[in-house]
XYZ file of C-alpha atoms in Angstrom:
147
model
C 118.694 152.048 103.490
C 121.453 153.208 101.148
C 124.508 153.727 103.001
C 122.752 154.568 106.266
C 120.246 157.523 104.516
C 116.507 156.233 104.657
C 115.594 156.349 100.225
C 111.962 157.832 100.183
C 110.625 155.736 96.516
C 106.940 157.704 95.624
C 104.489 155.186 95.282
C 100.696 155.538 94.247
C 97.847 153.135 96.351
C 94.372 153.391 94.625
C 95.834 156.573 92.191
C 96.864 158.842 94.828
C 99.882 159.205 96.822
C 100.152 157.397 99.905
C 100.665 159.854 102.431
C 103.630 160.028 105.792
C 100.971 158.387 108.344
C 100.537 155.826 105.423
C 104.226 155.248 105.144
C 104.316 154.811 108.622
C 101.250 152.291 109.307
C 102.788 150.111 106.328
C 106.706 150.993 108.044
C 105.058 149.293 111.482
C 103.188 146.600 110.073
C 106.490 145.447 108.134
C 108.503 145.650 111.118
C 105.700 143.692 113.018
C 105.943 140.752 110.464
C 109.153 139.971 110.107
C 109.351 140.243 113.685
C 106.889 137.052 114.145
C 108.145 134.971 111.505
C 109.959 132.938 113.065
C 107.610 132.341 115.656
C 104.905 131.946 113.039
C 107.284 129.101 111.213
C 108.074 127.323 114.789
C 103.679 126.930 114.543
C 104.148 125.172 110.910
C 104.749 122.562 113.438
C 106.331 119.969 110.365
C 109.831 121.656 111.253
C 112.025 119.012 113.187
C 109.529 116.149 112.128
C 111.282 113.515 111.219
C 109.234 112.334 108.577
C 111.275 109.333 107.591
C 111.069 107.415 110.691
C 107.370 108.045 110.219
C 105.058 104.883 109.621
C 103.182 106.058 106.987
C 102.301 102.615 106.087
C 99.234 102.801 108.996
C 98.088 106.063 107.618
C 97.220 104.570 104.271
C 95.811 101.150 104.991
C 92.646 100.158 102.953
C 89.609 100.746 103.651
C 86.099 99.701 101.307
C 85.796 103.364 101.321
C 89.161 104.174 100.353
C 91.262 100.793 98.825
C 93.639 102.654 97.300
C 96.445 103.630 100.323
C 98.311 100.505 99.529
C 98.520 101.546 95.841
C 99.474 105.251 95.890
C 102.174 104.146 98.334
C 103.722 101.905 95.521
C 103.346 104.507 93.513
C 104.985 107.331 95.485
C 108.040 105.004 96.391
C 108.149 104.268 92.458
C 108.062 107.723 91.155
C 110.909 109.103 93.665
C 113.204 105.994 93.257
C 112.882 107.062 89.377
C 115.843 108.488 88.249
C 117.589 109.944 84.877
C 120.640 111.052 83.686
C 119.141 114.640 83.842
C 115.737 116.518 84.004
C 113.927 115.317 81.043
C 114.637 111.782 81.093
C 114.113 111.787 85.354
C 110.752 113.587 84.742
C 109.934 110.325 81.967
C 110.706 108.373 84.285
C 108.856 109.288 87.084
C 105.769 109.906 84.904
C 105.679 105.797 84.029
C 105.951 105.167 87.457
C 103.046 108.127 88.183
C 100.797 106.198 85.054
C 101.496 102.986 86.390
C 100.107 103.973 89.963
C 96.505 105.559 87.943
C 96.626 102.470 85.956
C 96.949 100.010 89.377
C 94.199 102.128 91.373
C 91.897 101.632 88.597
C 92.705 98.087 88.408
C 91.432 98.227 91.970
C 88.140 100.285 90.936
C 87.142 97.529 88.759
C 87.079 95.196 91.232
C 85.453 97.126 94.130
C 82.821 99.311 91.773
C 80.673 99.280 89.334
C 79.059 100.754 85.863
C 79.877 104.173 85.189
C 82.821 103.887 87.561
C 83.876 100.428 85.910
C 83.949 102.187 82.588
C 86.256 105.587 83.597
C 88.195 103.263 85.649
C 88.864 101.248 82.412
C 88.851 104.291 80.448
C 91.896 105.592 82.466
C 93.633 102.579 81.932
C 93.493 102.100 78.540
C 94.736 105.997 78.560
C 97.323 105.500 81.067
C 99.233 102.847 78.845
C 99.371 104.791 76.168
C 101.202 107.625 77.846
C 103.637 105.061 78.955
C 103.959 103.968 75.417
C 104.525 107.299 74.589
C 107.018 108.204 77.487
C 109.026 104.826 76.665
C 109.003 105.899 73.032
C 110.366 109.381 73.932
C 113.036 107.664 75.617
C 114.717 105.109 72.922
C 114.287 107.648 70.976
C 116.493 110.023 73.520
C 118.909 106.279 73.172
C 118.072 105.495 76.793
C 116.489 102.047 78.317
C 112.643 102.020 78.403
C 111.245 101.217 81.352
């Protein structure tokens, strides 16, 4: 609408003009969607939840099939704490913590797996250490302290 007057904008769907009845259907469906949006948003179940007050540690208890929960929690905490003077430095510092988390998880895998998985875990450790060295070199080049 422009100044209280409905503006007609012609467009095509499937190679043909949209008929007035099609426009009416589109308008009704659009109105229904906007009317339902607040109710749909409330149904997500996450609005109003106190995520900081939740005990995420209980959800991450290690088991024989998944011993990585504590490693992942530490990695996420360290990533969130890593900050820089700008977006680039913050990204580098958070990626370093991400790679360190991958190393820790791979070390856990080395202790609890065999054969091919152990080889892949060791390859992951080696590659992540190289990535950390590259990222720390970038920090030094920027005149920042490595981590």
